PDB file of C-alpha atoms in Angstrom:
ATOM      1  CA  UNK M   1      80.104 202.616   8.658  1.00  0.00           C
ATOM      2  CA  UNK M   2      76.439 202.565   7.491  1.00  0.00           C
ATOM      3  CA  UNK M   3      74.053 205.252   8.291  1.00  0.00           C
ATOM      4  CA  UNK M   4      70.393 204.997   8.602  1.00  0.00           C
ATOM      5  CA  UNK M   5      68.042 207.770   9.077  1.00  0.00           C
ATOM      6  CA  UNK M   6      64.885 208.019  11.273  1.00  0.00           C
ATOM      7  CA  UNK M   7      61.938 210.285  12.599  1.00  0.00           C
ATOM      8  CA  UNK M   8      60.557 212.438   9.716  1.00  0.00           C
ATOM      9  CA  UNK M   9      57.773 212.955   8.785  1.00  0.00           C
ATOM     10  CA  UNK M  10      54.931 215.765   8.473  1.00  0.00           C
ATOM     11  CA  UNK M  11      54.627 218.550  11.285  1.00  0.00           C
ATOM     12  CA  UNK M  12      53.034 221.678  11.981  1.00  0.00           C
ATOM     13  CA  UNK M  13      54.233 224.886  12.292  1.00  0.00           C
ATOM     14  CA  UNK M  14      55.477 225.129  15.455  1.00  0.00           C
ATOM     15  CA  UNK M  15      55.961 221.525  16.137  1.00  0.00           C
ATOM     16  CA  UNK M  16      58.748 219.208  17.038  1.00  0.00           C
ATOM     17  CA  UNK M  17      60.690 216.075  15.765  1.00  0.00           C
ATOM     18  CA  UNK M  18      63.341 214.018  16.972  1.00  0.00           C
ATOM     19  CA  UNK M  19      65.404 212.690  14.349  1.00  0.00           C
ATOM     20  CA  UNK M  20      67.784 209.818  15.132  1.00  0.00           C
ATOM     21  CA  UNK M  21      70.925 208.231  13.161  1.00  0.00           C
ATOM     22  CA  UNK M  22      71.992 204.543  13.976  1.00  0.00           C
ATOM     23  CA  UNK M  23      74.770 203.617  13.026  1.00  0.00           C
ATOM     24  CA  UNK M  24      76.133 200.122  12.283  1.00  0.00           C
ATOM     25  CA  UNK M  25      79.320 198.141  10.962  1.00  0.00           C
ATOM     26  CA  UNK M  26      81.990 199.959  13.652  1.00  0.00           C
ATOM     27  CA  UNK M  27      81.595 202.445  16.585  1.00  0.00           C
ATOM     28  CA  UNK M  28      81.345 206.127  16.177  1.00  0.00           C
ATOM     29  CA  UNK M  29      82.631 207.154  19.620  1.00  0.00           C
ATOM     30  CA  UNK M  30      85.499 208.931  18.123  1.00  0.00           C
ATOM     31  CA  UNK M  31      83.757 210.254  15.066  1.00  0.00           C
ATOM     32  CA  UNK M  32      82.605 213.443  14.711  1.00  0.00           C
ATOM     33  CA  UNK M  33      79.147 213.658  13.266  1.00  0.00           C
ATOM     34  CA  UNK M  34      76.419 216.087  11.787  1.00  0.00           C
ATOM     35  CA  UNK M  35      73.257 217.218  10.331  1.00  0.00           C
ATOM     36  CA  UNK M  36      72.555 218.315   6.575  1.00  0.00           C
ATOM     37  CA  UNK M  37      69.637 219.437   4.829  1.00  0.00           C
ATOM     38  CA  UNK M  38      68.441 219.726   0.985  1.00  0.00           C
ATOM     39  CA  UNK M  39      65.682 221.239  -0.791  1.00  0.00           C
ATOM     40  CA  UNK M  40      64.971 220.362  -4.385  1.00  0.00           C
ATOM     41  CA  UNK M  41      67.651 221.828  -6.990  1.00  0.00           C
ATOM     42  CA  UNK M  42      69.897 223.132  -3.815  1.00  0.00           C
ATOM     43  CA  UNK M  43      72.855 222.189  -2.219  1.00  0.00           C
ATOM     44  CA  UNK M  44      73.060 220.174   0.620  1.00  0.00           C
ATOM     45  CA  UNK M  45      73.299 222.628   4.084  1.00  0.00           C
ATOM     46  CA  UNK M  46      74.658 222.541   7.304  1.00  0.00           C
ATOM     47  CA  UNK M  47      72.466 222.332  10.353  1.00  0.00           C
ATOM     48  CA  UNK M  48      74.706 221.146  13.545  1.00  0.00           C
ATOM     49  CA  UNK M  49      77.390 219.250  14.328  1.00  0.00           C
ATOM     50  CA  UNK M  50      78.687 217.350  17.294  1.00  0.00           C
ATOM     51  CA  UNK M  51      82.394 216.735  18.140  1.00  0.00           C
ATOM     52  CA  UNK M  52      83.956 213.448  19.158  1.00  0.00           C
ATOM     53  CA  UNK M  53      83.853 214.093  22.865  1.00  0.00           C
ATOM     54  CA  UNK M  54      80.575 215.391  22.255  1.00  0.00           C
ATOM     55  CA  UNK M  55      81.901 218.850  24.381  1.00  0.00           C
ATOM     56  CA  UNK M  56      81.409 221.116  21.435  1.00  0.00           C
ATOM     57  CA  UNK M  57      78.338 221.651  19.200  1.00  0.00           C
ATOM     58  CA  UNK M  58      77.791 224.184  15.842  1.00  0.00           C
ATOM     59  CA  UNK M  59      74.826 225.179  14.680  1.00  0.00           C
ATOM     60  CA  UNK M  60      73.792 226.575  11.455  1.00  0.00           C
ATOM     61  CA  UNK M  61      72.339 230.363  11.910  1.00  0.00           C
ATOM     62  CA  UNK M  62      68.957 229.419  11.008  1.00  0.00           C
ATOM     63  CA  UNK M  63      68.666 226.388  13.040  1.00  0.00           C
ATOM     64  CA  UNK M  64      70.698 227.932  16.537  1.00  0.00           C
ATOM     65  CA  UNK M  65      68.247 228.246  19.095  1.00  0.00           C
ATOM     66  CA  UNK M  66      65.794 225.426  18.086  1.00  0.00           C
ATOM     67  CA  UNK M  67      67.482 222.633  17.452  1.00  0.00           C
ATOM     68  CA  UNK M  68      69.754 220.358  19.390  1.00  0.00           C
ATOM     69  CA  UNK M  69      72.341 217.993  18.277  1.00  0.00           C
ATOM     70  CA  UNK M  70      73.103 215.073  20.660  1.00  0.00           C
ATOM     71  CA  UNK M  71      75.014 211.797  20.306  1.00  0.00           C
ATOM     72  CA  UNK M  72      74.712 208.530  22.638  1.00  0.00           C
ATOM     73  CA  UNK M  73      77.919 206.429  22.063  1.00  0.00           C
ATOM     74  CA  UNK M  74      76.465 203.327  23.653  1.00  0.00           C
ATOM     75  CA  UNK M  75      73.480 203.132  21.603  1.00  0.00           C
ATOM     76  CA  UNK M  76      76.110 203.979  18.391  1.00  0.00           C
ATOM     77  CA  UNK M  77      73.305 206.187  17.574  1.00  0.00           C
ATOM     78  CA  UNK M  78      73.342 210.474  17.053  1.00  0.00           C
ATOM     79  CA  UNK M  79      70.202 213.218  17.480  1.00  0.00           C
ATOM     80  CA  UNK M  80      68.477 216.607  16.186  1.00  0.00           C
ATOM     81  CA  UNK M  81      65.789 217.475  18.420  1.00  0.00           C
ATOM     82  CA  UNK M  82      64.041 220.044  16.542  1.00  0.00           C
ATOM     83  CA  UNK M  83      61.592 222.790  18.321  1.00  0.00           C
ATOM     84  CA  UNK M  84      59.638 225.721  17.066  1.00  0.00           C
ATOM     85  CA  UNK M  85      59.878 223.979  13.682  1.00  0.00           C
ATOM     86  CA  UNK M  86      59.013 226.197  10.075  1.00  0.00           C
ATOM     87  CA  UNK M  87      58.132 225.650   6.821  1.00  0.00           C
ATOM     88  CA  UNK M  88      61.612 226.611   5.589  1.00  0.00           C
ATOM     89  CA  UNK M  89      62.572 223.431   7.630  1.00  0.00           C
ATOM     90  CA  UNK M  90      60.740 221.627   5.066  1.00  0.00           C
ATOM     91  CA  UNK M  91      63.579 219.238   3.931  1.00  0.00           C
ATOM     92  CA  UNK M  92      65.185 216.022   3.716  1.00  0.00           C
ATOM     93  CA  UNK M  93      67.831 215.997   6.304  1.00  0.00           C
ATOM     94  CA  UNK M  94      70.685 213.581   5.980  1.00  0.00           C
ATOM     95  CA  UNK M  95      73.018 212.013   8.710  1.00  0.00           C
ATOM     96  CA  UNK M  96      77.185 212.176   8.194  1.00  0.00           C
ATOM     97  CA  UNK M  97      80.067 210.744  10.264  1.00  0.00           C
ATOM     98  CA  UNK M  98      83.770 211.512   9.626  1.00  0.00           C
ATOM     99  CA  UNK M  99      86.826 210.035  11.640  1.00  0.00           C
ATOM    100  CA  UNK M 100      88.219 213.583  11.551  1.00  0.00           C
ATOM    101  CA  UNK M 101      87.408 215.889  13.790  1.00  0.00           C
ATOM    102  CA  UNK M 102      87.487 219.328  12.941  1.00  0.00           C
ATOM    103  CA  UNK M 103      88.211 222.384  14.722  1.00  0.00           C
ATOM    104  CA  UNK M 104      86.206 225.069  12.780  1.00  0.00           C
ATOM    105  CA  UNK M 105      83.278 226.223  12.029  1.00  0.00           C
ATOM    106  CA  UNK M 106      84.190 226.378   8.048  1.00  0.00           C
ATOM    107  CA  UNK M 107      85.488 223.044   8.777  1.00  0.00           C
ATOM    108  CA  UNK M 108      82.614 221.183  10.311  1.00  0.00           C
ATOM    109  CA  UNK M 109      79.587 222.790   8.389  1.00  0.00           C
ATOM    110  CA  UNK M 110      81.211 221.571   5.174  1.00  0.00           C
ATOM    111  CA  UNK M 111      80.010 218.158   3.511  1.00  0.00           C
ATOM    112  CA  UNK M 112      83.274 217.461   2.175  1.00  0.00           C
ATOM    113  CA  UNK M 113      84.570 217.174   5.696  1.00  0.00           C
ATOM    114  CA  UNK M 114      82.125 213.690   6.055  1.00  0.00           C
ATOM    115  CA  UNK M 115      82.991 210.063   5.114  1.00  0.00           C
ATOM    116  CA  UNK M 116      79.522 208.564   5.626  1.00  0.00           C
ATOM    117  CA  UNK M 117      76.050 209.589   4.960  1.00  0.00           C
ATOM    118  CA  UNK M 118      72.880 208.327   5.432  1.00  0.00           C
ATOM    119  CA  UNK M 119      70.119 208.113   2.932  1.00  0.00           C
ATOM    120  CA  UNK M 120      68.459 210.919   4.125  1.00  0.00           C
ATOM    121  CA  UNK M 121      64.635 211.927   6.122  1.00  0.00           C
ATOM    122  CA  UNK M 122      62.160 213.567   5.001  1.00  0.00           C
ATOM    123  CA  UNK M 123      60.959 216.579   6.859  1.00  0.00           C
ATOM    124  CA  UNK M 124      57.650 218.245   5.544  1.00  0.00           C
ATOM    125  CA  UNK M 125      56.704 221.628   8.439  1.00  0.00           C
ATOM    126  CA  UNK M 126      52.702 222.400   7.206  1.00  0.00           C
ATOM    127  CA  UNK M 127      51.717 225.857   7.350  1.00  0.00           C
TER     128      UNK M 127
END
C-alpha cells in the first residue's frame, strides 16, 4: 500500500484545512487508518484514528473537538478536517494504514500499531 499526503499548507489562527490520504496499490476498506503529527526534534503524535468499519473514531486530547477523521472506501482515500486550527497545530502530519484493527485507545494512538505511512504534510497555523 502506498500513501500519499495532501492539503497543507499555511493557515491562520482560527482557520481550517482538509487534509486527504489516497491510497494506491490495494484497497483499504478493511484497514484501519490514522493521523500523526511531528514537530522538529519530537516524536511522532497521535491525532485520530478511524476503524475499519469506520463506526469508531479516537481522537488525541488536544485535537477532540476540532478535528474530524473520515474515510471514503470507494475513493480508497481517508480525511482530517481540521477547525478552529492553532499554532501548536503547526506540524507535518503524516497518513498510516494497518491491516489490524485495534481495539484500544493505547492501541490505536500508537505508531507501531501502522504498516504504511505516507510522506507526510506540512501544516504551518500563523499567529
Amino acid at each position: 500500500v502506498q500513501l500519499q499526503a495532501s492539503g497543507g499548507g499555511l493557515v491562520q489562527t482560527g482557520g481550517s484545512l482538509r487534509l486527504s490520504c489516497a491510497a494506491s496499490g490495494r484497497t483499504i476498506d478493511t484497514y484501519a487508518l490514522g493521523w500523526f503529527r511531528q514537530t522538529p526534534g519530537n516524536e511522532r503524535d497521535f491525532v485520530a484514528a478511524i476503524n475499519w468499519s469506520g463506526r469508531t473514531t479516537n481522537y488525541a486530547d488536544s485535537v477532540k473537538g476540532r478535528f474530524i477523521i473520515s474515510r471514503d472506501d470507494a475513493k480508497n482515500a481517508f480525511y482530517l478536517q481540521m477547525n478552529a486550527l492553532t499554532p501548536e497545530d503547526t506540524a507535518v502530519y503524516y497518513c498510516a494504514a494497518t491491516p489490524y484493527d485495534g481495539h484500544s485507545m493505547a492501541v490505536v494512538s500508537a505508531p507501531t500499531h501502522y504498516v504504511y505511512w505516507g510522506q507526510g504534510t506540512l501544516v504551518t497555523v500563523s499567529s
